[in-house]
């Protein structure tokens, strides 16, 4: 997307927060780097009988507040710097929603769209054979992310339990429900973001039920945001959506459920009946009230930030806005709900999954929703109030909340 190094961006964001907080030099330097990282070379037998060698990574960024937690991405452009950035953002994310976990992330450079189910299973098991001994409910807990699924989590848990010789459902989250998954995990990321939009609407006196909205990236997070926006906010008009193959626009509105079905049937949003094509670039600067960037990092840069017309940008994707663009959006008065707040619903329900696995007792969907709503609403207001008090943009406000909490944990442990 933007071509900027995401880890350099993550460090730059931290630097700004450290300066604003007057953080001491040692704590600042400590928080700029992952505490631990692993690189793997994974040989996998492919269906054609040949062995293919994949590169895998796991970064345990900071565990001062609890075991590291974070998803696994399988993406052709995965790099260690992307994983480091995402692991840093997980550290701030678990802190902003105040759950007792640290931040981590992992990935494999691969293209799952070109792999059979058998090849994916062998890759999942190879990854766990390499990293398994560093994982565990009290150590480091992976989860799904871009192009990884509950089925992949199931294979990983099975491989881990085979290695360890007993049951360990809490070693990974985002599992299918029959083998220890939680109710409500599927739509938790989008649901948490929509709760934040509801709260932002109250503070800005903007009625989301009468608003137009657009979604960049129509995958897991984007599809649920499309439907939940209307379900939880009592209305709203979905005017555009896009995925890696292109986008669709209909200013009169599209039925989100029908668009999801169209994507499932055809593999993309393109050619949705009644719509006209729109590029990803055009979608981002569309005249709409609420924009949900839900694809990958680096979508909003200094090149297009000045043209953004949305009043609220709810960042379901990780790192969709570069630091230069942040300042431009703030000066324009765009209300950004920053990624590690907006998309924290996923890790919050992952945490609920770990808790249920450890208790071996499972909550109802209503219990999950009400606990998630409480966590997200509290986090939203903590960030909003901090940003107002310090007169900074919301991302910096969120950093001030999270970095204060993580730095305090590091100090209490006597690390810095
Ligand atoms: P996903 O793979 O289900 O969906 C990604 C979508 O983005 C796909 O529809 C893909 O076609 C689209 N896309 C890729 N490149 C694009 C481009 N250049 N322009 C427009 N669309 C493009 O992944 P997901 O789980 O929905 O994750 C999306 C984002 O949300 C990622 O940044 C991820 O890290 C973040 N996130 C997801 C979760 C979760 O629980 N799913 C949690 C936290 C953060």
CSV table of C-alpha atoms and ligand atoms in Angstrom, one decimal:
chain,number,residue,atom,x,y,z
A,1,UNK,CA,0.0,0.0,0.0
A,2,UNK,CA,1.9,3.2,1.1
A,3,UNK,CA,5.4,1.5,0.8
A,4,UNK,CA,6.4,2.9,4.2
A,5,UNK,CA,8.0,0.6,6.7
A,6,UNK,CA,5.2,-0.2,9.2
A,7,UNK,CA,7.6,-0.8,12.1
A,8,UNK,CA,9.2,2.6,11.5
A,9,UNK,CA,5.7,4.1,11.7
A,10,UNK,CA,4.9,2.2,14.9
A,11,UNK,CA,8.2,3.5,16.5
A,12,UNK,CA,7.5,7.0,15.3
A,13,UNK,CA,4.0,6.9,17.0
A,14,UNK,CA,5.6,5.7,20.2
A,15,UNK,CA,8.3,8.4,20.1
A,16,UNK,CA,5.6,11.1,19.9
A,17,UNK,CA,3.8,9.6,22.9
A,18,UNK,CA,7.0,9.2,24.9
A,19,UNK,CA,7.9,12.8,24.3
A,20,UNK,CA,4.4,14.0,25.3
A,21,UNK,CA,4.5,11.9,28.4
A,22,UNK,CA,8.1,12.9,29.3
A,23,UNK,CA,8.9,9.1,29.5
A,24,UNK,CA,12.4,8.4,30.8
A,25,UNK,CA,15.0,7.4,28.2
A,26,UNK,CA,15.4,3.7,29.3
A,27,UNK,CA,11.6,3.0,29.3
A,28,UNK,CA,11.3,4.7,25.9
A,29,UNK,CA,14.1,2.7,24.4
A,30,UNK,CA,12.8,-0.5,25.9
A,31,UNK,CA,9.3,0.0,24.5
A,32,UNK,CA,10.7,0.8,21.0
A,33,UNK,CA,11.8,-2.8,20.4
A,34,UNK,CA,10.3,-6.3,20.7
A,35,UNK,CA,11.5,-8.2,23.8
A,36,UNK,CA,11.8,-11.4,21.7
A,37,UNK,CA,11.4,-12.6,18.2
A,38,UNK,CA,11.7,-15.9,16.3
A,39,UNK,CA,12.4,-16.6,12.7
A,40,UNK,CA,11.5,-20.0,11.2
A,41,UNK,CA,12.3,-21.8,8.0
A,42,UNK,CA,9.4,-24.2,7.3
A,43,UNK,CA,9.7,-27.1,4.8
A,44,UNK,CA,6.2,-28.2,3.7
A,45,UNK,CA,5.3,-31.1,1.3
A,46,UNK,CA,3.1,-29.7,-1.4
A,47,UNK,CA,0.4,-31.7,-3.2
A,48,UNK,CA,2.7,-32.1,-6.3
A,49,UNK,CA,5.1,-34.1,-4.1
A,50,UNK,CA,7.7,-31.4,-4.0
A,51,UNK,CA,8.9,-29.6,-0.8
A,52,UNK,CA,8.4,-25.9,-0.6
A,53,UNK,CA,10.2,-23.8,2.0
A,54,UNK,CA,8.3,-21.0,3.8
A,55,UNK,CA,9.5,-18.2,6.1
A,56,UNK,CA,7.7,-17.8,9.3
A,57,UNK,CA,7.9,-15.3,12.3
A,58,UNK,CA,6.7,-14.8,15.8
A,59,UNK,CA,7.3,-11.6,17.7
A,60,UNK,CA,6.7,-11.4,21.4
A,61,UNK,CA,6.8,-7.6,21.8
A,62,UNK,CA,6.0,-7.0,25.5
A,63,UNK,CA,4.7,-9.2,28.2
A,64,UNK,CA,4.8,-6.8,31.2
A,65,UNK,CA,1.0,-6.8,31.6
A,66,UNK,CA,0.5,-10.6,30.9
A,67,UNK,CA,1.2,-13.3,28.3
A,68,UNK,CA,1.7,-12.0,24.8
A,69,UNK,CA,-1.3,-12.2,22.5
A,70,UNK,CA,-1.8,-11.6,18.8
A,71,UNK,CA,-2.8,-13.1,15.5
A,72,UNK,CA,-1.0,-15.0,12.7
A,73,UNK,CA,-1.1,-13.5,9.2
A,74,UNK,CA,-0.5,-15.6,6.1
A,75,UNK,CA,0.2,-13.1,3.4
A,76,UNK,CA,2.5,-13.1,0.3
A,77,UNK,CA,4.0,-9.7,1.4
A,78,UNK,CA,4.5,-10.6,5.1
A,79,UNK,CA,7.8,-9.3,6.4
A,80,UNK,CA,9.4,-9.3,9.9
A,81,UNK,CA,8.9,-5.5,10.0
A,82,UNK,CA,5.1,-5.9,9.4
A,83,UNK,CA,5.0,-8.5,12.2
A,84,UNK,CA,7.0,-6.3,14.6
A,85,UNK,CA,4.7,-3.3,13.9
A,86,UNK,CA,1.6,-5.4,14.5
A,87,UNK,CA,3.1,-6.9,17.6
A,88,UNK,CA,3.8,-3.4,19.0
A,89,UNK,CA,0.2,-2.4,18.1
A,90,UNK,CA,-1.1,-5.5,20.0
A,91,UNK,CA,0.8,-4.3,23.1
A,92,UNK,CA,-1.0,-0.9,22.9
A,93,UNK,CA,-4.3,-2.6,22.0
A,94,UNK,CA,-4.5,-5.0,25.0
A,95,UNK,CA,-3.5,-2.1,27.2
A,96,UNK,CA,-6.1,0.3,25.9
A,97,UNK,CA,-8.9,-2.1,26.6
A,98,UNK,CA,-7.2,-2.9,29.9
A,99,UNK,CA,-7.1,-6.7,29.6
A,100,UNK,CA,-4.2,-8.5,31.4
A,101,UNK,CA,-2.3,-9.5,28.3
A,102,UNK,CA,0.8,-8.3,26.4
A,103,UNK,CA,1.3,-7.9,22.7
A,104,UNK,CA,2.6,-10.4,20.0
A,105,UNK,CA,2.1,-11.3,16.4
A,106,UNK,CA,3.2,-13.9,13.9
A,107,UNK,CA,3.1,-14.6,10.2
A,108,UNK,CA,4.1,-16.7,7.3
A,109,UNK,CA,5.1,-15.4,3.9
A,110,UNK,CA,2.8,-17.4,1.7
A,111,UNK,CA,-0.2,-17.2,-0.6
A,112,UNK,CA,-3.0,-19.2,1.0
A,113,UNK,CA,-5.2,-18.5,-2.0
A,114,UNK,CA,-3.0,-20.7,-4.1
A,115,UNK,CA,-2.8,-23.5,-1.5
A,116,UNK,CA,-5.0,-26.6,-1.1
A,117,UNK,CA,-6.5,-27.4,2.3
A,118,UNK,CA,-4.0,-30.2,2.8
A,119,UNK,CA,-1.1,-27.8,2.1
A,120,UNK,CA,-2.5,-25.3,4.6
A,121,UNK,CA,-2.8,-28.0,7.2
A,122,UNK,CA,0.8,-29.1,6.7
A,123,UNK,CA,2.0,-25.5,6.9
A,124,UNK,CA,0.0,-24.9,10.1
A,125,UNK,CA,1.4,-28.0,11.8
A,126,UNK,CA,5.0,-27.2,10.6
A,127,UNK,CA,4.6,-23.7,12.1
A,128,UNK,CA,3.5,-25.1,15.5
A,129,UNK,CA,6.3,-27.7,15.5
A,130,UNK,CA,8.8,-24.8,15.2
A,131,UNK,CA,7.2,-22.3,17.7
A,132,UNK,CA,5.1,-24.6,19.9
A,133,UNK,CA,7.4,-24.7,22.9
A,134,UNK,CA,7.3,-20.9,23.1
A,135,UNK,CA,3.5,-20.8,23.2
A,136,UNK,CA,0.9,-21.5,25.9
A,137,UNK,CA,-2.0,-19.9,27.8
A,138,UNK,CA,0.5,-18.4,30.3
A,139,UNK,CA,3.1,-17.5,27.6
A,140,UNK,CA,2.0,-16.5,24.2
A,141,UNK,CA,-1.4,-17.0,22.5
A,142,UNK,CA,-1.9,-16.7,18.8
A,143,UNK,CA,-5.2,-16.1,17.0
A,144,UNK,CA,-6.5,-15.7,13.4
A,145,UNK,CA,-5.7,-12.6,11.3
A,146,UNK,CA,-5.4,-11.9,7.6
A,147,UNK,CA,-6.0,-15.1,5.6
A,148,UNK,CA,-5.9,-17.4,8.6
A,149,UNK,CA,-9.1,-19.1,9.8
A,150,UNK,CA,-10.7,-21.0,12.7
A,151,UNK,CA,-9.9,-24.2,10.9
A,152,UNK,CA,-6.2,-23.3,10.8
A,153,UNK,CA,-6.4,-22.5,14.6
A,154,UNK,CA,-7.9,-26.0,15.1
A,155,UNK,CA,-5.0,-27.7,13.3
A,156,UNK,CA,-2.5,-25.7,15.3
A,157,UNK,CA,-4.2,-26.5,18.6
A,158,UNK,CA,-4.2,-30.2,17.6
A,159,UNK,CA,-0.5,-30.2,16.7
A,160,UNK,CA,0.3,-28.4,20.0
A,161,UNK,CA,-1.7,-30.8,22.1
A,162,UNK,CA,0.0,-33.7,20.3
A,163,UNK,CA,3.4,-32.2,21.2
A,164,UNK,CA,2.5,-31.5,24.8
A,165,UNK,CA,0.5,-34.7,25.4
A,166,UNK,CA,-2.6,-33.1,27.1
A,167,UNK,CA,-5.5,-30.7,26.5
A,168,UNK,CA,-4.5,-27.0,26.1
A,169,UNK,CA,-7.4,-25.2,24.4
A,170,UNK,CA,-6.3,-21.8,25.7
A,171,UNK,CA,-3.0,-21.9,23.8
A,172,UNK,CA,-4.7,-20.4,20.8
A,173,UNK,CA,-8.0,-18.4,20.2
A,174,UNK,CA,-10.4,-18.0,17.4
A,175,UNK,CA,-11.0,-21.8,17.4
A,176,UNK,CA,-14.2,-23.3,16.1
A,177,UNK,CA,-16.9,-23.4,18.8
A,178,UNK,CA,-17.1,-27.2,19.2
A,179,UNK,CA,-13.4,-27.4,20.2
A,180,UNK,CA,-13.3,-24.5,22.7
A,181,UNK,CA,-14.0,-21.4,20.6
A,182,UNK,CA,-16.0,-18.6,22.1
A,183,UNK,CA,-19.5,-17.4,21.1
A,184,UNK,CA,-19.2,-14.0,19.5
A,185,UNK,CA,-15.6,-14.2,18.2
A,186,UNK,CA,-16.5,-14.1,14.5
A,187,UNK,CA,-17.9,-10.6,14.5
A,188,UNK,CA,-16.1,-9.2,17.6
A,189,UNK,CA,-13.7,-6.9,15.8
A,190,UNK,CA,-16.3,-5.2,13.7
A,191,UNK,CA,-18.8,-5.1,16.7
A,192,UNK,CA,-16.2,-3.4,18.9
A,193,UNK,CA,-15.6,-0.8,16.1
A,194,UNK,CA,-19.3,-0.2,15.7
A,195,UNK,CA,-19.7,0.3,19.5
A,196,UNK,CA,-17.0,3.0,19.2
A,197,UNK,CA,-18.8,4.7,16.2
A,198,UNK,CA,-22.0,4.7,18.4
A,199,UNK,CA,-20.0,6.5,21.2
A,200,UNK,CA,-18.3,8.8,18.8
A,201,UNK,CA,-21.7,9.7,17.3
A,202,UNK,CA,-22.9,10.8,20.8
A,203,UNK,CA,-19.8,13.0,21.4
A,204,UNK,CA,-20.0,14.6,17.9
A,205,UNK,CA,-23.9,14.8,17.9
A,206,UNK,CA,-23.9,12.8,14.7
A,207,UNK,CA,-26.7,10.3,14.3
A,208,UNK,CA,-25.1,7.2,12.8
A,209,UNK,CA,-28.5,5.8,11.9
A,210,UNK,CA,-29.0,8.6,9.4
A,211,UNK,CA,-25.4,8.5,8.1
A,212,UNK,CA,-23.8,7.2,4.9
A,213,UNK,CA,-20.9,4.8,5.2
A,214,UNK,CA,-18.2,3.2,3.1
A,215,UNK,CA,-16.0,0.1,3.7
A,216,UNK,CA,-12.6,-0.4,2.2
A,217,UNK,CA,-11.7,-4.1,2.5
A,218,UNK,CA,-14.7,-6.5,2.4
A,219,UNK,CA,-13.2,-9.4,4.4
A,220,UNK,CA,-14.0,-10.6,7.9
A,221,UNK,CA,-13.9,-7.2,9.6
A,222,UNK,CA,-15.4,-5.2,6.7
A,223,UNK,CA,-18.3,-7.6,6.0
A,224,UNK,CA,-19.4,-7.7,9.6
A,225,UNK,CA,-19.0,-3.9,9.9
A,226,UNK,CA,-21.3,-3.5,6.9
A,227,UNK,CA,-24.2,-5.4,8.5
A,228,UNK,CA,-23.6,-4.5,12.2
A,229,UNK,CA,-23.5,-0.8,11.4
A,230,UNK,CA,-27.2,-1.0,10.5
A,231,UNK,CA,-28.1,-3.7,13.1
A,232,UNK,CA,-26.5,-1.9,16.2
A,233,UNK,CA,-27.0,1.7,15.2
A,234,UNK,CA,-30.5,1.4,13.9
A,235,UNK,CA,-29.8,2.3,10.3
A,236,UNK,CA,-27.4,4.0,8.0
A,237,UNK,CA,-26.8,3.7,4.3
A,238,UNK,CA,-23.9,1.6,2.9
A,239,UNK,CA,-22.9,3.5,-0.3
A,240,UNK,CA,-19.6,1.8,-1.2
A,241,UNK,CA,-17.4,-1.2,-0.5
A,242,UNK,CA,-14.2,-2.6,-2.0
A,243,UNK,CA,-11.9,-5.6,-1.9
A,244,UNK,CA,-8.6,-6.5,-3.5
A,245,UNK,CA,-10.3,-7.0,-6.9
A,246,UNK,CA,-12.1,-3.6,-7.0
A,247,UNK,CA,-15.0,-1.7,-5.5
A,248,UNK,CA,-18.7,-0.9,-5.9
A,249,UNK,CA,-20.7,2.3,-5.4
A,250,UNK,CA,-24.4,3.0,-5.1
A,251,UNK,CA,-25.3,6.4,-3.6
A,252,UNK,CA,-28.9,5.2,-3.0
A,253,UNK,CA,-27.5,2.4,-0.7
A,254,UNK,CA,-26.8,-1.3,-0.9
A,255,UNK,CA,-28.2,-4.1,1.2
A,256,UNK,CA,-25.2,-5.2,3.3
A,257,UNK,CA,-26.5,-8.8,3.7
A,258,UNK,CA,-27.0,-9.1,-0.1
A,259,UNK,CA,-23.5,-7.7,-0.7
A,260,UNK,CA,-22.0,-10.3,1.7
A,261,UNK,CA,-23.8,-13.1,-0.1
A,262,UNK,CA,-22.7,-11.7,-3.5
A,263,UNK,CA,-19.1,-11.7,-2.3
A,264,UNK,CA,-19.4,-15.3,-1.0
A,265,UNK,CA,-20.9,-16.5,-4.3
A,266,UNK,CA,-18.7,-14.6,-6.7
A,267,UNK,CA,-15.5,-14.2,-4.7
A,268,UNK,CA,-15.6,-10.3,-4.8
A,269,UNK,CA,-17.9,-7.3,-4.4
A,270,UNK,CA,-17.5,-6.4,-8.1
A,271,UNK,CA,-20.6,-6.4,-10.3
A,272,UNK,CA,-23.0,-6.2,-7.4
A,273,UNK,CA,-26.5,-5.5,-9.0
A,274,UNK,CA,-27.4,-1.8,-9.1
A,275,UNK,CA,-23.8,-0.7,-8.4
A,276,UNK,CA,-21.1,1.1,-10.5
A,277,UNK,CA,-17.4,0.3,-10.2
A,278,UNK,CA,-15.2,2.4,-8.0
A,279,UNK,CA,-11.5,2.2,-7.3
A,280,UNK,CA,-10.0,1.8,-3.8
A,281,UNK,CA,-8.5,5.3,-4.1
A,282,UNK,CA,-11.9,6.8,-5.0
A,283,UNK,CA,-13.6,5.0,-2.2
A,284,UNK,CA,-11.4,6.5,0.4
A,285,UNK,CA,-12.2,10.1,-0.5
A,286,UNK,CA,-15.9,9.5,-1.2
A,287,UNK,CA,-18.4,11.9,0.2
A,288,UNK,CA,-19.7,9.9,3.2
A,289,UNK,CA,-20.1,10.4,6.9
A,290,UNK,CA,-18.3,7.3,8.2
A,291,UNK,CA,-15.4,5.5,6.6
A,292,UNK,CA,-14.3,2.0,7.8
A,293,UNK,CA,-10.8,1.2,6.4
A,294,UNK,CA,-10.8,-2.5,6.8
A,295,UNK,CA,-8.1,-3.8,4.5
A,296,UNK,CA,-4.3,-3.4,5.2
A,297,UNK,CA,-1.9,-0.9,6.5
A,298,UNK,CA,-0.9,2.4,4.7
A,299,UNK,CA,-4.2,3.2,3.0
A,300,UNK,CA,-4.5,6.8,4.1
A,301,UNK,CA,-1.3,8.8,3.5
A,302,UNK,CA,-0.4,12.4,3.1
A,303,UNK,CA,-1.3,12.1,-0.6
A,304,UNK,CA,-5.0,11.4,0.0
A,305,UNK,CA,-5.6,12.5,3.7
A,306,UNK,CA,-6.5,16.1,2.6
A,307,UNK,CA,-9.2,14.8,0.4
A,308,UNK,CA,-11.0,12.6,3.0
A,309,UNK,CA,-14.5,13.8,3.4
A,310,UNK,CA,-15.8,11.4,6.1
A,311,UNK,CA,-16.5,12.9,9.6
A,312,UNK,CA,-15.6,9.7,11.4
A,313,UNK,CA,-12.9,7.2,10.3
A,314,UNK,CA,-13.2,4.0,12.2
A,315,UNK,CA,-10.0,2.1,11.6
A,316,UNK,CA,-10.8,-1.6,11.7
A,317,UNK,CA,-7.6,-2.4,9.8
A,318,UNK,CA,-4.3,-2.2,11.6
A,319,UNK,CA,-2.2,0.8,10.6
A,320,UNK,CA,-4.3,2.2,7.8
A,321,UNK,CA,-3.2,5.8,8.4
A,322,UNK,CA,0.4,7.1,8.2
A,323,UNK,CA,1.6,9.6,10.9
A,324,UNK,CA,1.7,12.5,8.3
A,325,UNK,CA,-1.9,11.7,7.4
A,326,UNK,CA,-2.9,11.6,11.0
A,327,UNK,CA,-1.9,15.2,11.5
A,328,UNK,CA,-3.8,16.3,8.3
A,329,UNK,CA,-6.9,14.5,9.4
A,330,UNK,CA,-6.8,16.0,12.8
A,331,UNK,CA,-6.3,19.5,11.4
A,332,UNK,CA,-9.3,18.9,9.1
A,333,UNK,CA,-11.4,17.9,12.1
A,334,UNK,CA,-11.9,14.3,11.0
A,335,UNK,CA,-12.7,12.2,14.0
A,336,UNK,CA,-10.4,9.1,13.8
A,337,UNK,CA,-11.1,6.1,16.0
A,338,UNK,CA,-7.5,4.7,15.9
A,339,UNK,CA,-6.9,1.1,14.9
A,340,UNK,CA,-5.8,-0.3,18.2
A,341,UNK,CA,-9.0,1.0,19.9
A,342,UNK,CA,-11.4,0.5,16.9
A,343,UNK,CA,-10.4,-3.1,16.3
A,344,UNK,CA,-9.8,-4.1,19.9
A,345,UNK,CA,-13.1,-6.1,20.0
A,346,UNK,CA,-11.3,-9.1,18.4
A,347,UNK,CA,-8.6,-9.4,21.0
A,348,UNK,CA,-11.1,-8.7,23.8
A,349,UNK,CA,-13.3,-11.6,22.9
A,350,UNK,CA,-10.1,-13.7,22.3
A,351,UNK,CA,-9.3,-12.9,25.9
A,352,UNK,CA,-12.8,-14.0,26.9
A,353,UNK,CA,-12.1,-17.2,25.0
A,354,UNK,CA,-8.9,-17.8,27.0
A,355,UNK,CA,-10.8,-17.1,30.3
A,356,UNK,CA,-13.5,-19.6,29.3
A,357,UNK,CA,-11.0,-22.2,28.3
A,358,UNK,CA,-9.2,-21.8,31.6
A,359,UNK,CA,-12.4,-22.0,33.6
A,360,UNK,CA,-13.7,-24.8,31.3
A,361,UNK,CA,-17.1,-23.1,31.5
A,362,UNK,CA,-18.7,-21.2,28.6
A,363,UNK,CA,-20.7,-18.0,28.5
A,364,UNK,CA,-23.8,-17.2,26.5
A,365,UNK,CA,-23.7,-14.9,23.5
A,366,UNK,CA,-25.5,-12.2,25.4
A,367,UNK,CA,-22.9,-12.3,28.2
A,368,UNK,CA,-20.1,-11.9,25.6
A,369,UNK,CA,-21.8,-8.9,23.9
A,370,UNK,CA,-22.5,-7.1,27.2
A,371,UNK,CA,-19.0,-7.6,28.5
A,372,UNK,CA,-17.5,-6.5,25.1
A,373,UNK,CA,-19.7,-3.4,25.0
A,374,UNK,CA,-18.6,-2.4,28.5
A,375,UNK,CA,-14.9,-2.9,27.7
A,376,UNK,CA,-15.1,-1.0,24.4
A,377,UNK,CA,-17.2,1.8,25.8
A,378,UNK,CA,-14.8,2.3,28.7
A,379,UNK,CA,-11.8,2.3,26.4
A,380,UNK,CA,-13.4,4.7,23.9
A,381,UNK,CA,-14.1,7.2,26.7
A,382,UNK,CA,-10.7,6.8,28.3
A,383,UNK,CA,-9.1,7.7,24.9
A,384,UNK,CA,-11.5,10.5,24.0
A,385,UNK,CA,-11.0,12.2,27.4
A,386,UNK,CA,-7.2,11.8,27.3
A,387,UNK,CA,-7.1,13.3,23.8
A,388,UNK,CA,-9.3,16.2,24.8
A,389,UNK,CA,-7.4,16.8,28.0
A,390,UNK,CA,-4.0,16.7,26.3
A,391,UNK,CA,-5.3,18.5,23.2
A,392,UNK,CA,-3.9,15.9,20.8
A,393,UNK,CA,-5.4,13.7,18.1
A,394,UNK,CA,-7.1,10.5,19.1
A,395,UNK,CA,-4.3,8.2,18.1
A,396,UNK,CA,-1.9,10.1,20.3
A,397,UNK,CA,-4.6,10.1,23.0
A,398,UNK,CA,-4.8,6.3,22.8
A,399,UNK,CA,-1.0,6.0,22.9
A,400,UNK,CA,-0.9,8.2,26.0
A,401,UNK,CA,-3.4,5.9,27.8
A,402,UNK,CA,-1.7,2.6,26.7
A,403,UNK,CA,2.0,3.6,27.0
A,404,UNK,CA,1.3,4.9,30.5
A,405,UNK,CA,-0.2,1.5,31.5
A,406,UNK,CA,2.6,-0.5,29.9
A,407,UNK,CA,5.4,1.7,31.3
A,408,UNK,CA,3.8,1.4,34.7
A,409,UNK,CA,3.8,-2.4,34.5
A,410,UNK,CA,7.5,-2.4,33.3
A,411,UNK,CA,8.5,-0.2,36.3
A,412,UNK,CA,6.5,-2.2,38.8
A,413,UNK,CA,8.4,-5.3,37.6
A,414,UNK,CA,11.7,-3.5,38.1
A,415,UNK,CA,12.6,-3.7,34.4
A,416,UNK,CA,13.3,-0.1,33.9
B,1,LIG,P1,-9.6,-10.6,5.6
B,1,LIG,O1,-8.5,-11.3,4.9
B,1,LIG,O2,-10.8,-11.4,6.0
B,1,LIG,O3,-10.0,-9.4,4.7
B,1,LIG,C1,-9.2,-8.5,4.1
B,1,LIG,C2,-9.9,-7.8,3.0
B,1,LIG,O4,-9.2,-6.7,2.4
B,1,LIG,C3,-10.2,-8.8,1.8
B,1,LIG,O5,-11.5,-8.6,1.4
B,1,LIG,C4,-9.2,-8.3,0.7
B,1,LIG,O6,-9.8,-8.5,-0.6
B,1,LIG,C5,-9.2,-6.8,1.0
B,1,LIG,N1,-8.1,-6.1,0.5
B,1,LIG,C6,-6.8,-6.5,0.4
B,1,LIG,N2,-6.0,-5.6,-0.2
B,1,LIG,C7,-6.9,-4.6,-0.5
B,1,LIG,C8,-6.7,-3.3,-1.1
B,1,LIG,N3,-5.5,-2.9,-1.6
B,1,LIG,N4,-7.8,-2.5,-1.2
B,1,LIG,C9,-9.0,-2.9,-0.8
B,1,LIG,N5,-9.2,-4.1,-0.2
B,1,LIG,C10,-8.2,-4.9,-0.1
B,1,LIG,O7,-8.9,-9.9,6.9
B,1,LIG,P2,-9.6,-9.3,8.1
B,1,LIG,O8,-9.6,-10.3,9.2
B,1,LIG,O9,-10.9,-8.7,7.8
B,1,LIG,O10,-8.6,-8.1,8.5
B,1,LIG,C11,-8.6,-6.9,7.9
B,1,LIG,C12,-7.9,-5.9,8.7
B,1,LIG,O11,-8.4,-5.8,10.0
B,1,LIG,C13,-6.4,-6.2,8.9
B,1,LIG,O12,-5.6,-5.0,8.9
B,1,LIG,C14,-6.3,-6.9,10.2
B,1,LIG,O13,-5.1,-6.9,10.8
B,1,LIG,C15,-7.4,-6.1,10.9
B,1,LIG,N6,-7.9,-6.8,12.1
B,1,LIG,C16,-8.7,-7.9,11.9
B,1,LIG,C17,-9.2,-8.6,13.1
B,1,LIG,C18,-10.1,-9.8,13.0
B,1,LIG,O14,-10.5,-10.2,14.0
B,1,LIG,N7,-10.4,-10.2,11.8
B,1,LIG,C19,-8.8,-8.1,14.3
B,1,LIG,C20,-8.0,-7.0,14.4
B,1,LIG,C21,-7.6,-6.3,13.3
